[in-house]
GROMACS .gro file of C-alpha atoms in nm:
model
  289
    1MET     CA    1  -0.914  -0.008   1.035
    2SER     CA    2  -0.877   0.350   0.930
    3GLU     CA    3  -0.625   0.628   0.947
    4PRO     CA    4  -0.689   0.995   0.872
    5ARG     CA    5  -0.487   1.158   0.598
    6SER     CA    6  -0.357   1.418   0.841
    7GLY     CA    7  -0.182   1.326   1.164
    8GLY     CA    8  -0.155   0.972   1.295
    9THR     CA    9   0.134   0.763   1.426
   10PRO     CA   10   0.401   0.592   1.218
   11ALA     CA   11   0.268   0.283   1.048
   12PRO     CA   12   0.342  -0.069   1.169
   13THR     CA   13   0.539  -0.311   0.958
   14VAL     CA   14   0.338  -0.596   0.811
   15LEU     CA   15   0.526  -0.837   1.038
   16ARG     CA   16   0.407  -0.642   1.342
   17MET     CA   17   0.051  -0.666   1.213
   18ILE     CA   18   0.090  -1.043   1.178
   19LEU     CA   19   0.231  -1.085   1.528
   20GLY     CA   20  -0.043  -0.868   1.675
   21THR     CA   21  -0.301  -1.095   1.513
   22ARG     CA   22  -0.120  -1.402   1.647
   23LEU     CA   23  -0.124  -1.256   1.999
   24LYS     CA   24  -0.500  -1.217   1.973
   25GLU     CA   25  -0.540  -1.574   1.847
   26LEU     CA   26  -0.321  -1.710   2.128
   27ARG     CA   27  -0.521  -1.517   2.387
   28ARG     CA   28  -0.852  -1.642   2.255
   29GLY     CA   29  -0.718  -1.996   2.220
   30ALA     CA   30  -0.615  -1.989   2.585
   31GLY     CA   31  -0.958  -1.859   2.689
   32VAL     CA   32  -0.812  -1.538   2.833
   33SER     CA   33  -1.020  -1.220   2.819
   34LEU     CA   34  -0.881  -0.877   2.737
   35GLU     CA   35  -0.938  -0.779   3.098
   36ASP     CA   36  -0.746  -1.078   3.233
   37ALA     CA   37  -0.458  -1.018   2.991
   38ALA     CA   38  -0.448  -0.654   3.100
   39ARG     CA   39  -0.439  -0.755   3.466
   40ALA     CA   40  -0.140  -0.979   3.394
   41LEU     CA   41   0.044  -0.676   3.256
   42ARG     CA   42  -0.102  -0.434   3.511
   43VAL     CA   43  -0.227  -0.212   3.231
   44LYS     CA   44  -0.562  -0.114   3.087
   45PRO     CA   45  -0.740  -0.350   2.840
   46LEU     CA   46  -0.692  -0.082   2.572
   47THR     CA   47  -0.316  -0.141   2.586
   48VAL     CA   48  -0.361  -0.511   2.507
   49ARG     CA   49  -0.604  -0.430   2.229
   50ARG     CA   50  -0.358  -0.183   2.076
   51LEU     CA   51  -0.083  -0.448   2.087
   52GLU     CA   52  -0.310  -0.692   1.906
   53LYS     CA   53  -0.405  -0.433   1.643
   54ALA     CA   54  -0.038  -0.334   1.589
   55GLU     CA   55  -0.115   0.024   1.685
   56VAL     CA   56   0.190   0.037   1.912
   57ALA     CA   57   0.533  -0.127   1.913
   58LEU     CA   58   0.553  -0.481   2.054
   59ARG     CA   59   0.710  -0.405   2.391
   60ILE     CA   60   0.913  -0.718   2.457
   61VAL     CA   61   0.847  -0.741   2.833
   62TYR     CA   62   0.473  -0.718   2.766
   63VAL     CA   63   0.482  -0.976   2.490
   64GLU     CA   64   0.684  -1.221   2.700
   65LYS     CA   65   0.441  -1.188   2.994
   66LEU     CA   66   0.141  -1.237   2.767
   67LEU     CA   67   0.288  -1.549   2.607
   68HIS     CA   68   0.352  -1.692   2.955
   69THR     CA   69  -0.007  -1.609   3.054
   70TYR     CA   70  -0.135  -1.788   2.743
   71GLY     CA   71   0.065  -2.101   2.823
   72VAL     CA   72   0.304  -2.074   2.528
   73GLY     CA   73   0.613  -2.298   2.559
   74PRO     CA   74   0.973  -2.171   2.592
   75ARG     CA   75   1.081  -2.253   2.237
   76GLU     CA   76   0.780  -2.089   2.071
   77THR     CA   77   0.818  -1.792   2.306
   78ASP     CA   78   1.181  -1.741   2.205
   79GLU     CA   79   1.089  -1.757   1.836
   80PHE     CA   80   0.802  -1.513   1.887
   81LEU     CA   81   1.020  -1.266   2.078
   82ALA     CA   82   1.287  -1.277   1.807
   83LEU     CA   83   1.024  -1.192   1.547
   84ALA     CA   84   0.884  -0.916   1.770
   85GLU     CA   85   1.227  -0.754   1.791
   86GLN     CA   86   1.253  -0.772   1.414
   87ALA     CA   87   0.904  -0.629   1.369
   88ASN     CA   88   0.988  -0.330   1.587
   89ARG     CA   89   1.269  -0.221   1.359
   90PRO     CA   90   1.174   0.069   1.131
   91GLY     CA   91   1.098  -0.016   0.768
   92TRP     CA   92   1.328   0.109   0.492
   93TRP     CA   93   1.093   0.402   0.434
   94HIS     CA   94   1.170   0.536   0.782
   95SER     CA   95   1.471   0.717   0.638
   96TYR     CA   96   1.228   0.927   0.429
   97ARG     CA   97   1.024   1.042   0.728
   98ASP     CA   98   1.129   1.400   0.657
   99VAL     CA   99   0.909   1.405   0.346
  100VAL     CA  100   0.660   1.125   0.412
  101PRO     CA  101   0.361   1.194   0.639
  102ALA     CA  102   0.279   0.927   0.898
  103TRP     CA  103  -0.050   0.839   0.729
  104PHE     CA  104   0.128   0.736   0.408
  105THR     CA  105   0.392   0.516   0.569
  106ALA     CA  106   0.117   0.259   0.619
  107TYR     CA  107   0.066   0.250   0.243
  108VAL     CA  108   0.436   0.196   0.174
  109SER     CA  109   0.450  -0.080   0.434
  110LEU     CA  110   0.156  -0.264   0.277
  111GLU     CA  111   0.288  -0.210  -0.075
  112THR     CA  112   0.628  -0.351   0.021
  113ASP     CA  113   0.490  -0.683   0.148
  114ALA     CA  114   0.178  -0.743  -0.061
  115THR     CA  115   0.166  -1.031  -0.307
  116VAL     CA  116  -0.114  -0.876  -0.515
  117LEU     CA  117  -0.193  -0.508  -0.573
  118ARG     CA  118  -0.509  -0.411  -0.759
  119THR     CA  119  -0.515  -0.040  -0.833
  120TYR     CA  120  -0.763   0.204  -0.986
  121GLU     CA  121  -0.631   0.541  -1.104
  122PRO     CA  122  -0.865   0.803  -1.256
  123GLN     CA  123  -0.618   1.095  -1.269
  124TYR     CA  124  -0.252   0.991  -1.289
  125VAL     CA  125  -0.033   0.694  -1.376
  126THR     CA  126   0.007   0.476  -1.069
  127GLY     CA  127   0.320   0.559  -0.870
  128LEU     CA  128   0.483   0.218  -0.923
  129LEU     CA  129   0.494   0.280  -1.298
  130GLN     CA  130   0.584   0.649  -1.312
  131THR     CA  131   0.900   0.768  -1.484
  132PRO     CA  132   1.126   1.006  -1.286
  133ASP     CA  133   1.020   1.313  -1.487
  134TYR     CA  134   0.650   1.227  -1.469
  135ALA     CA  135   0.680   1.168  -1.094
  136ARG     CA  136   0.858   1.501  -1.049
  137ALA     CA  137   0.583   1.687  -1.237
  138VAL     CA  138   0.304   1.519  -1.038
  139LEU     CA  139   0.476   1.578  -0.705
  140ARG     CA  140   0.556   1.939  -0.790
  141ALA     CA  141   0.186   1.998  -0.853
  142GLY     CA  142   0.092   1.822  -0.530
  143PHE     CA  143   0.351   1.999  -0.316
  144PRO     CA  144   0.395   2.342  -0.476
  145GLY     CA  145   0.568   2.485  -0.169
  146ASP     CA  146   0.843   2.220  -0.157
  147SER     CA  147   1.205   2.316  -0.188
  148GLU     CA  148   1.401   2.150  -0.468
  149ALA     CA  149   1.572   1.932  -0.207
  150ASP     CA  150   1.242   1.809  -0.061
  151LEU     CA  151   1.100   1.750  -0.409
  152ALA     CA  152   1.405   1.544  -0.500
  153ARG     CA  153   1.354   1.336  -0.185
  154ARG     CA  154   0.991   1.269  -0.274
  155VAL     CA  155   1.089   1.159  -0.624
  156GLU     CA  156   1.363   0.939  -0.480
  157LEU     CA  157   1.113   0.769  -0.250
  158ARG     CA  158   0.869   0.707  -0.535
  159LEU     CA  159   1.141   0.546  -0.745
  160ARG     CA  160   1.263   0.344  -0.445
  161ARG     CA  161   0.912   0.205  -0.401
  162GLN     CA  162   0.923   0.076  -0.760
  163ARG     CA  163   1.194  -0.174  -0.669
  164VAL     CA  164   0.921  -0.397  -0.530
  165LEU     CA  165   0.844  -0.496  -0.892
  166ASP     CA  166   1.204  -0.608  -0.946
  167LYS     CA  167   1.220  -0.852  -0.654
  168PRO     CA  168   1.297  -1.220  -0.732
  169ASP     CA  169   0.937  -1.300  -0.640
  170PRO     CA  170   0.756  -0.975  -0.728
  171PRO     CA  171   0.393  -0.902  -0.649
  172THR     CA  172   0.125  -0.910  -0.914
  173LEU     CA  173   0.031  -0.555  -1.010
  174TRP     CA  174  -0.305  -0.511  -1.180
  175VAL     CA  175  -0.367  -0.149  -1.278
  176VAL     CA  176  -0.690  -0.012  -1.419
  177MET     CA  177  -0.665   0.350  -1.537
  178GLU     CA  178  -0.903   0.590  -1.702
  179GLU     CA  179  -0.823   0.709  -2.055
  180ALA     CA  180  -0.825   1.060  -1.906
  181VAL     CA  181  -0.487   0.981  -1.748
  182LEU     CA  182  -0.330   0.968  -2.094
  183HIS     CA  183  -0.487   1.296  -2.202
  184ARG     CA  184  -0.357   1.492  -1.904
  185PRO     CA  185  -0.026   1.641  -2.032
  186VAL     CA  186   0.186   1.600  -1.720
  187GLY     CA  187   0.529   1.756  -1.776
  188GLY     CA  188   0.480   1.817  -2.148
  189PRO     CA  189   0.493   1.600  -2.465
  190ARG     CA  190   0.841   1.451  -2.408
  191VAL     CA  191   0.757   1.344  -2.054
  192MET     CA  192   0.430   1.193  -2.170
  193ARG     CA  193   0.596   0.999  -2.453
  194GLU     CA  194   0.849   0.853  -2.212
  195GLN     CA  195   0.574   0.771  -1.964
  196ILE     CA  196   0.364   0.594  -2.224
  197ASP     CA  197   0.673   0.399  -2.335
  198ARG     CA  198   0.715   0.292  -1.973
  199LEU     CA  199   0.355   0.171  -1.961
  200LEU     CA  200   0.399  -0.022  -2.286
  201GLU     CA  201   0.710  -0.188  -2.142
  202ALA     CA  202   0.514  -0.280  -1.830
  203THR     CA  203   0.247  -0.456  -2.036
  204GLU     CA  204   0.513  -0.704  -2.148
  205LEU     CA  205   0.588  -0.812  -1.790
  206ASP     CA  206   0.423  -1.133  -1.671
  207HIS     CA  207   0.343  -0.991  -1.327
  208VAL     CA  208   0.205  -0.655  -1.444
  209SER     CA  209  -0.127  -0.581  -1.612
  210VAL     CA  210  -0.210  -0.232  -1.738
  211GLU     CA  211  -0.568  -0.177  -1.853
  212ILE     CA  212  -0.704   0.153  -1.984
  213VAL     CA  213  -1.079   0.211  -1.961
  214PRO     CA  214  -1.167   0.410  -2.277
  215PHE     CA  215  -1.403   0.706  -2.278
  216ALA     CA  216  -1.629   0.498  -2.503
  217ALA     CA  217  -1.694   0.259  -2.212
  218GLY     CA  218  -1.922   0.522  -2.059
  219PRO     CA  219  -2.005   0.541  -1.687
  220HIS     CA  220  -1.903   0.253  -1.463
  221ALA     CA  221  -1.917   0.141  -1.101
  222GLY     CA  222  -1.567   0.241  -0.995
  223ALA     CA  223  -1.552   0.594  -1.136
  224GLY     CA  224  -1.444   0.828  -0.859
  225ALA     CA  225  -1.166   0.818  -0.604
  226PRO     CA  226  -0.847   0.620  -0.663
  227PHE     CA  227  -0.794   0.307  -0.455
  228THR     CA  228  -0.557   0.014  -0.409
  229CYS     CA  229  -0.642  -0.334  -0.280
  230PHE     CA  230  -0.358  -0.521  -0.107
  231ARG     CA  231  -0.346  -0.900  -0.068
  232PHE     CA  232  -0.087  -1.089   0.135
  233ALA     CA  233   0.055  -1.439   0.145
  234GLU     CA  234   0.009  -1.462   0.522
  235PRO     CA  235  -0.334  -1.602   0.615
  236GLU     CA  236  -0.336  -1.389   0.931
  237LEU     CA  237  -0.372  -1.071   0.726
  238PRO     CA  238  -0.700  -0.981   0.556
  239ASP     CA  239  -0.716  -0.797   0.227
  240ILE     CA  240  -0.680  -0.424   0.287
  241VAL     CA  241  -0.806  -0.135   0.074
  242TYR     CA  242  -0.654   0.212   0.067
  243SER     CA  243  -0.864   0.494  -0.076
  244GLU     CA  244  -0.829   0.869  -0.074
  245ILE     CA  245  -1.005   1.193  -0.152
  246LEU     CA  246  -0.871   1.548  -0.148
  247SER     CA  247  -0.880   1.591   0.230
  248ALA     CA  248  -0.871   1.239   0.371
  249SER     CA  249  -0.751   0.883   0.324
  250VAL     CA  250  -0.872   0.559   0.476
  251TYR     CA  251  -0.757   0.198   0.518
  252LEU     CA  252  -1.037  -0.060   0.512
  253ASP     CA  253  -1.029  -0.427   0.604
  254GLN     CA  254  -1.397  -0.507   0.661
  255ARG     CA  255  -1.497  -0.782   0.419
  256SER     CA  256  -1.793  -0.588   0.281
  257ASP     CA  257  -1.579  -0.283   0.205
  258VAL     CA  258  -1.302  -0.487   0.045
  259ALA     CA  259  -1.549  -0.692  -0.158
  260ALA     CA  260  -1.715  -0.376  -0.292
  261HIS     CA  261  -1.381  -0.239  -0.414
  262LEU     CA  262  -1.269  -0.569  -0.566
  263GLU     CA  263  -1.602  -0.603  -0.747
  264ALA     CA  264  -1.572  -0.247  -0.882
  265HIS     CA  265  -1.217  -0.317  -1.000
  266GLY     CA  266  -1.330  -0.632  -1.175
  267ARG     CA  267  -1.623  -0.457  -1.342
  268MET     CA  268  -1.397  -0.180  -1.470
  269SER     CA  269  -1.158  -0.438  -1.612
  270LEU     CA  270  -1.443  -0.589  -1.812
  271ARG     CA  271  -1.488  -0.252  -1.989
  272THR     CA  272  -1.158  -0.291  -2.173
  273SER     CA  273  -0.905  -0.547  -2.298
  274ASP     CA  274  -0.530  -0.583  -2.345
  275GLU     CA  275  -0.567  -0.506  -2.716
  276THR     CA  276  -0.781  -0.197  -2.653
  277SER     CA  277  -0.541  -0.073  -2.386
  278LYS     CA  278  -0.231  -0.114  -2.601
  279ALA     CA  279  -0.405   0.053  -2.897
  280LEU     CA  280  -0.489   0.352  -2.678
  281LEU     CA  281  -0.132   0.373  -2.551
  282HIS     CA  282   0.012   0.366  -2.903
  283ARG     CA  283  -0.240   0.620  -3.030
  284MET     CA  284  -0.169   0.863  -2.747
  285ARG     CA  285   0.203   0.824  -2.791
  286GLU     CA  286   0.166   0.936  -3.150
  287GLU     CA  287  -0.039   1.238  -3.039
  288TYR     CA  288   0.247   1.349  -2.816
  289SER     CA  289   0.504   1.312  -3.095
   0.00000   0.00000   0.00000
């Protein structure tokens, strides 16, 4: 799966992705081809494929007809339709659509429902651990033409995303950052001190790991573009990788692509340790004093 950084349609919720996968499994289990399923709906096979890939909303009349075609019983059909209606509701991030491009809503959706997030950041502190002032400085640099109102909305969204770490059953966040992140004076010394304090606080959380790859580690496999690997509790969903460069972003779910990113993340982690990371954080905090 992939989505260009520019353009694109609003992202599906994770629940919609799960139900789309289940529709495909039910179709295959019933021995129904894409063409036969399309004939049952009087649509093109592409429409059925897009339903299964969660590229479009789960139109209830289509879903009900497909479940009947696949021989699904009344009780299971009712349960499925109730979930489909729930999946079609916009995610909480929909209210920020004025400042969030369609291509990034997919990221927020995945981030909201993942059980494990493995992130590599070569330039900035990962968004889930940014302080308000650090976030404002980063976003101001990224969107120099924003009005103060739009900038405030972007900061608000970034802080709202951080609530995922405060849930009763929060995801595991494993962050690997380059030492260069700490040397980039985003927002000035005060902002950097507060940001480093935030990172030190995060290292004390059981579900958060912050590892800093020191300059002394030399070149390594992952050096380059930032990326995040998402893992989910639902067996229907594969691991998904998000990566970006200056002019494009992509979502990957092919096993070979995901495996390459997970291996790179693991190799980078081996270049440092908790003790080394905390020592770097404390040293850099002193430099900003």
